[in-house]
Coordinates of C-alpha atoms in Angstrom, one line a residue:
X21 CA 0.0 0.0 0.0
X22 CA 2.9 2.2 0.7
X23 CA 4.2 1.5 -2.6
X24 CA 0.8 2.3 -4.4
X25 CA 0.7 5.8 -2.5
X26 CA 4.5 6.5 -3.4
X27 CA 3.4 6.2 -7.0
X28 CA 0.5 7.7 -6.8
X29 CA 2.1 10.6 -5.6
X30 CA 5.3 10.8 -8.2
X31 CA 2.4 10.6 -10.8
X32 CA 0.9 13.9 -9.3
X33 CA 3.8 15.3 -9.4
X34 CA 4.4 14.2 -12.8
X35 CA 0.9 15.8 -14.1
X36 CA 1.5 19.2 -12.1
X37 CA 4.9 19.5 -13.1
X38 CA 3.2 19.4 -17.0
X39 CA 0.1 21.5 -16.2
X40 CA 3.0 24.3 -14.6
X41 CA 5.1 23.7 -17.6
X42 CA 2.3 23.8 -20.4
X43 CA 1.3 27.2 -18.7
X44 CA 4.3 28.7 -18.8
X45 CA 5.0 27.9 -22.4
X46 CA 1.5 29.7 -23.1
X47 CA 2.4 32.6 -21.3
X48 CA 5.5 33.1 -22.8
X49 CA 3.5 32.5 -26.3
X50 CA 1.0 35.5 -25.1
X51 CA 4.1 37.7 -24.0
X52 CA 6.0 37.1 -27.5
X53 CA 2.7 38.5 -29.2
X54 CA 2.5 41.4 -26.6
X55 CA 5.9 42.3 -27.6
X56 CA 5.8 42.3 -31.3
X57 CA 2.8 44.5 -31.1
X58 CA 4.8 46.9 -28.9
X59 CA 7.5 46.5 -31.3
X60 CA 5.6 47.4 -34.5
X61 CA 3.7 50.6 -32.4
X62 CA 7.1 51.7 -31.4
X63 CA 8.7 51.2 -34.6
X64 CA 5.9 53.0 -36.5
X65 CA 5.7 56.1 -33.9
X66 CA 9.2 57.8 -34.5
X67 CA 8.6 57.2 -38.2
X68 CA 5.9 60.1 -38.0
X69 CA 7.9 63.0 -36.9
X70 CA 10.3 62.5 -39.3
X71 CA 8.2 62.3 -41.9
X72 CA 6.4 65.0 -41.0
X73 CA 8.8 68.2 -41.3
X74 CA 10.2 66.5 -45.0
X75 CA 6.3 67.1 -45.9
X76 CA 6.2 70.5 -44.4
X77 CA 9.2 71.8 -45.4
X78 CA 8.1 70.5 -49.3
X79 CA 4.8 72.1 -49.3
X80 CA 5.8 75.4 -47.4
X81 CA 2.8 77.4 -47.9
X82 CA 3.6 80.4 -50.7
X83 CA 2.7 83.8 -49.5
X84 CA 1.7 87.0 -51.9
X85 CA 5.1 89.2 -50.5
X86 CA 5.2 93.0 -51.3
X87 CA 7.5 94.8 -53.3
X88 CA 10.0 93.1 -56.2
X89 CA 10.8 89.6 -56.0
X90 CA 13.7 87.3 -57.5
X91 CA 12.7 86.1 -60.4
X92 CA 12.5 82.4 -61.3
X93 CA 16.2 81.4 -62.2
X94 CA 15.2 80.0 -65.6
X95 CA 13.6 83.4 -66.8
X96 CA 15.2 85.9 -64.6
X97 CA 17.9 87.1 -67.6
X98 CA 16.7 89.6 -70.2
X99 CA 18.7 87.4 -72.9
X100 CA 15.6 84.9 -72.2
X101 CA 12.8 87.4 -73.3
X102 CA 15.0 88.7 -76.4
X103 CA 13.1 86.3 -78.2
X104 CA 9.9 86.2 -76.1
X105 CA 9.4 90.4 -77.1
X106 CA 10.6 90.0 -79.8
X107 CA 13.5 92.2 -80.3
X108 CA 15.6 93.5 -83.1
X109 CA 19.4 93.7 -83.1
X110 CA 20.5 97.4 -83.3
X111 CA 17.0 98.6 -82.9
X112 CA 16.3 97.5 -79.1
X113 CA 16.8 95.0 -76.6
X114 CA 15.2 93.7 -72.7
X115 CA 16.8 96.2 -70.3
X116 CA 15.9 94.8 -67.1
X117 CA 13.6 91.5 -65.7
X118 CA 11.6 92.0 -62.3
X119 CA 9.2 90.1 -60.9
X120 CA 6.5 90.7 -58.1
X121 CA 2.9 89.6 -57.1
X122 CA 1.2 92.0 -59.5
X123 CA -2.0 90.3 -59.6
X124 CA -3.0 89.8 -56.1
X125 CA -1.7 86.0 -56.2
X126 CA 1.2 83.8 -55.0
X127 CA 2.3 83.5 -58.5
X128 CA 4.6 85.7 -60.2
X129 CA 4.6 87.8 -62.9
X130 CA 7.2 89.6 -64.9
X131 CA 7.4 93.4 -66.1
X132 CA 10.4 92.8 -68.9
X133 CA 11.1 96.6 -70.2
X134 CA 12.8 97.0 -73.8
X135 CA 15.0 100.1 -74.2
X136 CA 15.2 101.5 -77.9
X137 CA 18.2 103.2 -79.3
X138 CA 18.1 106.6 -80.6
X139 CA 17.0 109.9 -79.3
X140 CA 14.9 110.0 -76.4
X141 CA 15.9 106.1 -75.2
X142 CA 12.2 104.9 -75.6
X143 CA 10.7 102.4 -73.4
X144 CA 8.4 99.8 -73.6
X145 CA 6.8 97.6 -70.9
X146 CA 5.8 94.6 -71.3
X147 CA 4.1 92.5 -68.2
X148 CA 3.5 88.8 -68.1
X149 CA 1.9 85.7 -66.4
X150 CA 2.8 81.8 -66.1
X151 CA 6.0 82.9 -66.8
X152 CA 7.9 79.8 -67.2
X153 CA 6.0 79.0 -69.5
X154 CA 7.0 78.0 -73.5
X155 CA 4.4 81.1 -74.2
X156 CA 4.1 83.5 -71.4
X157 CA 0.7 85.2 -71.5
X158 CA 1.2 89.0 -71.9
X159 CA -1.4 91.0 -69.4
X160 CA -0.3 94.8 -70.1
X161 CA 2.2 96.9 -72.2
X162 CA 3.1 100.3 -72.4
X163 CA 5.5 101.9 -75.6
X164 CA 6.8 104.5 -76.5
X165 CA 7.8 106.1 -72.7
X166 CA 9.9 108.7 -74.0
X167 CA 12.7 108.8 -71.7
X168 CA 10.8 105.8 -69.5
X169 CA 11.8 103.8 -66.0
X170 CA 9.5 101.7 -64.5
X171 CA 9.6 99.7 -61.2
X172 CA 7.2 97.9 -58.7
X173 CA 6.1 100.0 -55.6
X174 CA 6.0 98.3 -52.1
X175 CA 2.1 98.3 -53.1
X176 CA 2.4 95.7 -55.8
X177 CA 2.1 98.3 -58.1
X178 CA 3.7 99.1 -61.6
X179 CA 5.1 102.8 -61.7
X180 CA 6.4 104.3 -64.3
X181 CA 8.0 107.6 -65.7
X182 CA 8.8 109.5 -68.3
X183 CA 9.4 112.8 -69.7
X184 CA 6.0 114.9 -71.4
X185 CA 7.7 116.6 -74.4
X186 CA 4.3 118.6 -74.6
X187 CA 4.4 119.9 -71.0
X188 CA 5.2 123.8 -69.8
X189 CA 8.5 122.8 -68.8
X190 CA 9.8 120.3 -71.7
X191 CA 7.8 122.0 -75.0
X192 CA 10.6 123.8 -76.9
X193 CA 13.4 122.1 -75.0
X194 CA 16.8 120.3 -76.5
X195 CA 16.7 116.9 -75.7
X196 CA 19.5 117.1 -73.1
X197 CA 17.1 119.1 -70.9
X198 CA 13.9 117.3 -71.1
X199 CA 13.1 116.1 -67.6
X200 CA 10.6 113.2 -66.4
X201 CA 7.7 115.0 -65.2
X202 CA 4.7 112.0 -65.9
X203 CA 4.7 109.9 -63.3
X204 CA 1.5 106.9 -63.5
X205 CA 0.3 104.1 -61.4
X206 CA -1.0 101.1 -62.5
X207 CA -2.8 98.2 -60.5
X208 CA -4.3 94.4 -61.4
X209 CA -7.6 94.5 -62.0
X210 CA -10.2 91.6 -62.0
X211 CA -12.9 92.7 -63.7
X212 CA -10.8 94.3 -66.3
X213 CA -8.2 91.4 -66.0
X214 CA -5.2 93.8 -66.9
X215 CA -3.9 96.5 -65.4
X216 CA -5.5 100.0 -64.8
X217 CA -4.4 103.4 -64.2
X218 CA -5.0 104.9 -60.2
X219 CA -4.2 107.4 -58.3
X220 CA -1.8 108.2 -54.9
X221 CA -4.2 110.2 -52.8
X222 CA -1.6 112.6 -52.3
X223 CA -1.5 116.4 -52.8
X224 CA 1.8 117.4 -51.3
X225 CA 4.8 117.6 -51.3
X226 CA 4.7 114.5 -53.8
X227 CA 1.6 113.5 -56.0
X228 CA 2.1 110.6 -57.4
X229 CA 3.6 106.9 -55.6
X230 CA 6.9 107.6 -57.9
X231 CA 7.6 110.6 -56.7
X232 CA 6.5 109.7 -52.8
X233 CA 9.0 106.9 -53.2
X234 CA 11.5 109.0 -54.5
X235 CA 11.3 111.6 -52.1
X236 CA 11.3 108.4 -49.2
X237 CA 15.1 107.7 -50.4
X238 CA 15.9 111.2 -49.6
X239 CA 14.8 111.3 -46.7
X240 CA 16.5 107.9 -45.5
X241 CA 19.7 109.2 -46.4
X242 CA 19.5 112.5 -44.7
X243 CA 18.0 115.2 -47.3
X244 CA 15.3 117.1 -47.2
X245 CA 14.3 116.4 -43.4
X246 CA 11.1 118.7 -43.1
X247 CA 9.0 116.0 -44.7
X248 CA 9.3 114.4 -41.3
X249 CA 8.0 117.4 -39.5
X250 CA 3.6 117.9 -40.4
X251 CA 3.3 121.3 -39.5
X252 CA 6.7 122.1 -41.5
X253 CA 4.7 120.5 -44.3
X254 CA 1.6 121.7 -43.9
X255 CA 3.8 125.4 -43.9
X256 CA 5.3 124.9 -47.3
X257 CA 1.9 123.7 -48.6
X258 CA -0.1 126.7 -48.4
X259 CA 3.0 128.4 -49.3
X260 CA 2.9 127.1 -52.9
X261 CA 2.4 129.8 -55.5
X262 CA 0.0 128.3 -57.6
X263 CA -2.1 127.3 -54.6
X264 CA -2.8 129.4 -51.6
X265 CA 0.9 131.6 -51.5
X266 CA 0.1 132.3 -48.0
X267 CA 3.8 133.2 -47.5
X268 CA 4.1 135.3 -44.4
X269 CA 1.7 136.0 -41.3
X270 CA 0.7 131.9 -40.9
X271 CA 0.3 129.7 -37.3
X272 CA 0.3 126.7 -37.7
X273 CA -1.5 124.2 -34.7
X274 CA -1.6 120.7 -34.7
X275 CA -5.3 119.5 -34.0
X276 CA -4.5 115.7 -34.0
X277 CA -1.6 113.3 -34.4
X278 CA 1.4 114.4 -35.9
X279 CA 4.1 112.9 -33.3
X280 CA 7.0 110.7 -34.3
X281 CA 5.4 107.8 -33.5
X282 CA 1.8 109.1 -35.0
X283 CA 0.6 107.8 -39.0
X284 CA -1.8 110.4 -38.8
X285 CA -1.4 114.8 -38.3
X286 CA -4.2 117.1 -38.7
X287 CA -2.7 120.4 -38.7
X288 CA -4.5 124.0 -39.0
X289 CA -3.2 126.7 -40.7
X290 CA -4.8 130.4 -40.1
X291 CA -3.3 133.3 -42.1
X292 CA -3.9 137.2 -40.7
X293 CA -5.4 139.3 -43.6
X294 CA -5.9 142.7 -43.8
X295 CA -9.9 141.4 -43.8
X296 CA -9.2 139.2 -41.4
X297 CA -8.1 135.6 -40.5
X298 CA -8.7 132.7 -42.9
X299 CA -8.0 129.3 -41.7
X300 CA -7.1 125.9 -43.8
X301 CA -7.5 122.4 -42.2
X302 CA -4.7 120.1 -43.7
X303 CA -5.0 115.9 -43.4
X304 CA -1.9 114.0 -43.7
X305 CA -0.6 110.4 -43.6
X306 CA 2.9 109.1 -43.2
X307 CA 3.6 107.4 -46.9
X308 CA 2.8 103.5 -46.3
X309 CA 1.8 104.2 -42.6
X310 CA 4.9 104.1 -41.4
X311 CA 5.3 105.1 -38.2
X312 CA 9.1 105.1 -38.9
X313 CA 10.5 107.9 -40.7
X314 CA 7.5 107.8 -43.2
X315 CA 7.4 111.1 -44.7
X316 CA 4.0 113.3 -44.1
X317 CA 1.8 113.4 -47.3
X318 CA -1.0 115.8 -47.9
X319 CA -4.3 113.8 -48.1
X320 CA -7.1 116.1 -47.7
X321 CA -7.9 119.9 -47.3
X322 CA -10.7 121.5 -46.2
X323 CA -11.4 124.9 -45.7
X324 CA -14.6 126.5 -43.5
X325 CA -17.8 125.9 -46.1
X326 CA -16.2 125.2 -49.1
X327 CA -15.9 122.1 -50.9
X328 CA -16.3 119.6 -54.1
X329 CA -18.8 117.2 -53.8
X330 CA -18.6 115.5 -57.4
X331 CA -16.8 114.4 -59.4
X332 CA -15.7 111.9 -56.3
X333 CA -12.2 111.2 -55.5
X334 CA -9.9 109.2 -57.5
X335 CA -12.4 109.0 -60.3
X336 CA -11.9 109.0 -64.1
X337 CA -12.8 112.4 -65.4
X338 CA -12.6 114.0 -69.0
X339 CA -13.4 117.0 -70.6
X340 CA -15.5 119.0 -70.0
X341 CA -16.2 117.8 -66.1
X342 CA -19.2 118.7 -64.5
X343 CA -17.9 120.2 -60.5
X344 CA -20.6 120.3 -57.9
X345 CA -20.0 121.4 -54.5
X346 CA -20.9 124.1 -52.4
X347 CA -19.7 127.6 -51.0
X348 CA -20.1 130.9 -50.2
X349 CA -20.9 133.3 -52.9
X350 CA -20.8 137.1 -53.8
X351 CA -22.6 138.7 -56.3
X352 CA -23.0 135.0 -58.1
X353 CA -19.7 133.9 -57.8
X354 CA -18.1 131.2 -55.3
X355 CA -14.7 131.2 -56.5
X356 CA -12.6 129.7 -59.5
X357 CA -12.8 126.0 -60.2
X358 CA -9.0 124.7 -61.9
X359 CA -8.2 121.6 -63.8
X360 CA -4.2 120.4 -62.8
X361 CA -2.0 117.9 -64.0
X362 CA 0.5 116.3 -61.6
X363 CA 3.1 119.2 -62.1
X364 CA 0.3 121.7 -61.0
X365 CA 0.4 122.9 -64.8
X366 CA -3.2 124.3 -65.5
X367 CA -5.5 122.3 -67.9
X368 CA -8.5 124.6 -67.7
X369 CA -10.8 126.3 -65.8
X370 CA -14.1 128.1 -65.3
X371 CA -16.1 130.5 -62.0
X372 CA -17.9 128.2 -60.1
X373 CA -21.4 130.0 -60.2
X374 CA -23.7 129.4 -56.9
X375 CA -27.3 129.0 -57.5
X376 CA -28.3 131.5 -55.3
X377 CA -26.5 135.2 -55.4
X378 CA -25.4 135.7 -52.3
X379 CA -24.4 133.7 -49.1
X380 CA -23.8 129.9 -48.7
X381 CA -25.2 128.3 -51.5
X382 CA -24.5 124.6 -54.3
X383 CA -22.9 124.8 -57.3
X384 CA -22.6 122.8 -60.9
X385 CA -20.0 124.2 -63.5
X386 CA -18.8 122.9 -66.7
X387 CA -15.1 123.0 -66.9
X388 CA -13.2 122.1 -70.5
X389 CA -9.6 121.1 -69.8
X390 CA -7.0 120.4 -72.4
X391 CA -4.0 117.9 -71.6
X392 CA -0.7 118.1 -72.9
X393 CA -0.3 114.3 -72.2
X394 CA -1.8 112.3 -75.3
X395 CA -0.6 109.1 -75.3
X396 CA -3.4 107.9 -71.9
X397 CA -4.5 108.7 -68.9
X398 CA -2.7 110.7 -66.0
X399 CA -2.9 112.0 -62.4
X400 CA -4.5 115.3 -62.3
X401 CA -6.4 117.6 -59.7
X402 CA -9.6 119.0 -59.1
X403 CA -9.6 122.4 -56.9
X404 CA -11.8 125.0 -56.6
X405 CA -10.9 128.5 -55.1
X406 CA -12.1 131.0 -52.9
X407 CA -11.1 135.1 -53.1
X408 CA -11.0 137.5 -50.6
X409 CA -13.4 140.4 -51.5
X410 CA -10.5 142.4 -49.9
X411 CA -7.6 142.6 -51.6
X412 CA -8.0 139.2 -54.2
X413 CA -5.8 137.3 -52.3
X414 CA -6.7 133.0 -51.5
X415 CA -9.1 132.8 -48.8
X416 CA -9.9 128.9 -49.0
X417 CA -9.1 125.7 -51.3
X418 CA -10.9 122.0 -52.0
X419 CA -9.6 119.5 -53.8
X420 CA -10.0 116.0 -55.3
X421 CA -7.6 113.7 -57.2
X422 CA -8.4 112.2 -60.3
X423 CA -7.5 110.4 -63.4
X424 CA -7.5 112.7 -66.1
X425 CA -8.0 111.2 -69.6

């Protein structure tokens, strides 16, 4: 009997010593699957961010930038657009390649300008899209820029200038002393898909974007400094000759702005007559807003119930324009209505007649206006005038800016 239990009991042993084994084998089975899942999630987890910045860093998102831009490498020479224009040997050839965001989008386009030889170094602009393309699609050209530059503003604009042979100062001249004195703007358009003449708002001391940008430079490298100082501009403004030529006997206050750190001045100007004090309210911006070092541009004028109601600002006007405003009138007459170019050359002009005789009262004249610029549109300016019944002299000024065609 001892025998039987002694076996019995090895047998026991025997089956538990199986049953322990058999379930350690199946945990070790269930661990090895455990741990090639682990495995593959670990693997695949620092795969990600590595992936990740290669695709970012391919598909950077473009931006629209301001101002020129490299061109694309394969189209940035002017040899490459020789035969895109095309030009002629000995008669003209691509000056100069720039590129910018033109039309509002992340592509590109190119304004490629071709300089002829011969008197006068005419210039023509051409502007493209899908550039680097076999076939470029042209969008805009200009010809015949007598004189001509042309560059993108920090707008996305295309400015150009040249010299009006027909102009005051250039009519009768030797070529030698023909100046630039037509400066235009032009911006994309949607609806018109090309681009379109505008205007810069301003009045003073620049009128048009070329000239603001010109006179910019200057100031950054140290000349003419008073266009950093608004009631020092607002000063030389009504000082002008063929505007207000308040020369002596001025204040000057600023109402608003107008610091160093300011974008915006309101400045009044009141002039002692011998029929007493006439005042002039002058707006002004710092050219692109910039609070830092922009120079101060004349934006608006308004003098005490006078003013130009139509035609509106920066519209397209041509001759003869219908002015409506109102003012205050004597014996009839409000004051003088002038047509300017750019330059503050005279166009035209005409009274501006109130509808009632005396007192403050509306007003619609016809003005006729001749430009001396023929070959488009330009920058011109809308003023109407106001006389002392004293002694003749300016008493108050409007104005609006428009595109004179």
């Amino acid at each position: 009997m001892g025998t039987c239990i002694q076996r019995q009991s090895l047998q026991s042993l025997y089956m538990n010593a199986t049953v322990c084994l058999l379930a350690l084998f199946m945990l070790a089975a269930c661990s090895l699957d455990n741990g090639n899942s682990g495995t593959n999630t670990t693997t695949g987890k620092p795969t990600t961010p590595t992936s990740m910045p290669a695709t970012a860093t391919a598909t950077a998102t473009p931006s629209i930038k301001l101002g020129a831009q490299p061109c694309p490498a394969a189209v940035s020479q002017p040899s490459y657009w020789n035969t895109k224009i095309p030009t002629q040997a000995n008669v003209n050839q691509v000056e100069n390649v720039t590129c910018a965001n033109l039309m509002g989008k992340v592509d590109l386009q190119a304004v490629v300008t071709v300089r002829y030889a011969g008197t006068g170094h005419m210039l023509d602009v051409h502007v493209y899209n899908n550039i680097t393309n076999p076939k470029p699609d042209g969008i805009f050209q200009l010809t015949n820029l007598y004189n001509g530059e042309a560059r993108i503003s920090t707008y996305n604009t295309l400015l150009t200038s040249e010299a009006n042979q027909k102009s005051p100062q250039n009519l009768n001249q030797p070529p030698a002393s023909i100046t630039n004195d037509l400066q235009r703007e032009f911006k994309w358009s949607d609806s018109n898909q090309t681009l379109v003449p505008v205007t810069f708002p301003g009045f003073f001391p620049s009128t048009t974007r070329y000239q603001a940008e010109a006179d910019q430079q200057k100031v950054n490298q140290g000349q003419e400094a008073w266009q950093l100082n608004a009631e020092l501009v607002a000063s030389k403004f009504v000082a002008q000759s063929k505007l207000f030529n308040w020369q002596n006997g001025i204040q000057t206050t600023t109402v608003s702005g107008g610091g160093k750190n300011d974008v915006n001045a309101i400045v009044k100007v009141e002039k002692t007559a011998p029929a007493g004090r006439n005042a002039v309210t002058i707006t002004m911006s710092r050219l692109e807003n910039n609070a830092n070092g922009g120079i101060w541009i004349v934006t608006r004028v308004d003098s005490p119930q006078l003013s130009i109601t139509s035609p509106e600002q920066q519209s397209r006007i041509q001759s003869p324009v219908t002015v409506s405003g109102k003012g205050t009138a004597f014996e009839g007459i409000i004051g003088k209505i002038s047509i300017f170019d750019s330059q503050y050359n005279m166009l035209g002009n005409a009274n501006a007649r109130g509808q009632q005789g005396n007192g403050m009262t509306s007003f619609s004249s016809s003005v006729n206006y001749t430009p001396t610029f023929k070959n488009g549109s330009e920058e011109g300016i809308v003023a109407i005038f106001s006389y002392s019944n004293a002694d003749g002299s300016v008493s108050g000024l409007a104005m609006a800016k428009e595109i004179l065609s």
